[in-house]
Amino acid sequence: MSLAQTWMMRGLELKRRGHFEEALQAYDLSLKAEPTYYPAIYNKGNLLFYLKNYIGALAAYELTITLKPDYPEAWFNKGLTFYHLQKLAPSLAAYDQVLALNPKDHEAWTNRGVILGKLHQFKLALTSHQQAINLKADFAVAYFNQAMAFYELKEYQEAFHALKQAVSIDEHLDYPSGFLVYLQLLICEWDNLDNLLSLIKVKIQNNECVGSPFWLLAIVDDPSLLHQASKSWNKNQLNTIYAENDHQQIPFFSRPQKRKIRIGYFSTDFYEHAVMSLMVGVFELHDENQFEIYAFILAPPVNDAMNHRLQMTFKQFIDVNDKSDEEIIGLSRSLGIDIAVDLTGNTRSNRANIFAQRLAPIQVNYLGYPGTMGSHFYDYLIADPILIPLESFIHYSENIVYLPNSYQPNDHKRTIPENKLTRHQYGLRDDQFVFCCFNNNFKINPAIFTSWIKILQAVPNGVLWLLEDTKEAKQNLQKHFANHNIAGDRLIFAKRIPQTEHIERYQLADLFLDTFPYNAHTTASDALWAGLPLITIMGKSFASRVASSLLTAINLPELITNSRAEYELLAIELATNKDKLSAVKHRLRNHRFTTPLFDTKAITTNLENLYKKMNQVHQNYGSPKHV
């Protein structure tokens, strides 16, 4: 055995024992003995990768490939490193090179598929995952990745079957159980849902990661359980060395007192999206004399009317979707961002890693995800007293800051619907009492559906008007209807249509029935703006209290109930007492312009006051506090 090989073997053993600095020294001594000994360079790269020194790892893999171009393992790890650096095109090219050298590498095929998915080339991603499965029929990870690609294509039934196949092969896969529940809810397939939920609760209580907490919001109303799910998810996703309970203070240069406060809004959704339809008015009304606002776009840009409107509101509108975490962090710090606001949270394609390493002295979780991020590197969560009462603070990792009315902003520029539509256009009759719920179908669960059935049984001329998300969800909801002996023509589906017409369509309904525990959020604002009363159940979790927050802000607390039984009785009473419903609608129309919910200027001012208080606390104390 040569001296170079001896030192390399020592490096491998030191790494195995966790002595990383000594291992790096051993690899360097190996290369001192033989500078072109590529196995030592390759293994040094692996250790640097393990230590998250991706730039160093990449340099090692590239040098390895220079010395030995036909080394598929080095190409594979080069692709993986580029992926972690968010450099998707060169990552894909590296995996293509792996497959040119070894077409039967099933792991390279599915990793390639994951990258294609990140590039939104989902059909090509499916082909790549299928190739991995063809090579290794019991490859559970490929089936899981295939399920994710089907999900992105909204082929939920196929995603459900692929995920079940993954679980049947390996029941210990990371977080399939939460995804399985979510897929069942997306297609309204509720068989075995209670058993699966019981299993998930046990896993969460045992600090196991069951997947994104977002997947559980429509079926879990326990803020303690959702908090633990968020902590496990972020710990799993970030895989960082940051201590969970430490407030990560990174040294920043002192901000000149007279300089405008710089707010960085970070989101994957700067286009026609629910979050932006709420926030766009705030962006436009920010006080330019006190604030500079910057947009950081974390996903491939979407060229639509909302995107164009948003571009006009920011000092800088910066596309960083293909930048590494380190590049985004460096950019944010170089721009002197004082407050970084995460408008994505625990939803699709989030970049929590950049917040874990500190983008700004103050970091805020707001609006994009209805709950805690479960990580202490978010200093604040913006809420209101209805959403998170004082006794619930214990279930949130962030410091809670209150807006004085509802936490939810609205767009001051949207128009009032003119009500030119007719019921006949949408398959409705004038003699029917139309209960509607235009929430996404995944928010419908067996419990709330049973309440709807009871309401319809008590209101003979009542029909239920739902949004049609997918053909599978429609078919399953029709099946559930039939199982309760309710005539099929009392369940009517609405297609997705442009936003202006959609809001106008609300005026054809008589009463909005909210879902529980995941309430209507933007959908609730739309209904109230259109003059349609909404009844809700106020639960314990953030997501189950949003509609109550909105109804309180518009001064209609009588539409808030505290149980399914109360909810059912109120719906039946309003449907059978025309005078009472008419009075509620009259108050709603009057309150629309006299209460805080749709006062965009007021909520912008209140939000700015919060930002100023956060900044003042940081300047005076350093550590965040409840405001």
XYZ file of C-alpha atoms in Angstrom, residues 214 216-220 347 368-370 439 442-443 445 514-521 541 543-544:
25
model
C -49.199 21.911 5.790
C -52.119 18.078 8.241
C -53.921 21.410 8.576
C -57.202 20.130 7.116
C -57.525 17.334 9.642
C -55.636 18.351 12.811
C -45.606 25.551 1.883
C -48.008 32.428 3.630
C -48.344 29.608 6.158
C -51.058 29.622 8.859
C -62.513 26.191 -0.606
C -58.579 19.004 0.325
C -60.053 21.120 3.142
C -62.999 16.057 5.558
C -66.773 27.180 5.959
C -64.550 24.122 6.362
C -62.984 22.987 9.630
C -60.278 22.814 10.878
C -58.707 24.484 7.829
C -60.887 27.550 7.303
C -61.343 29.661 4.232
C -58.662 32.364 4.185
C -55.222 26.046 15.699
C -55.828 27.707 10.492
C -59.126 27.033 12.292
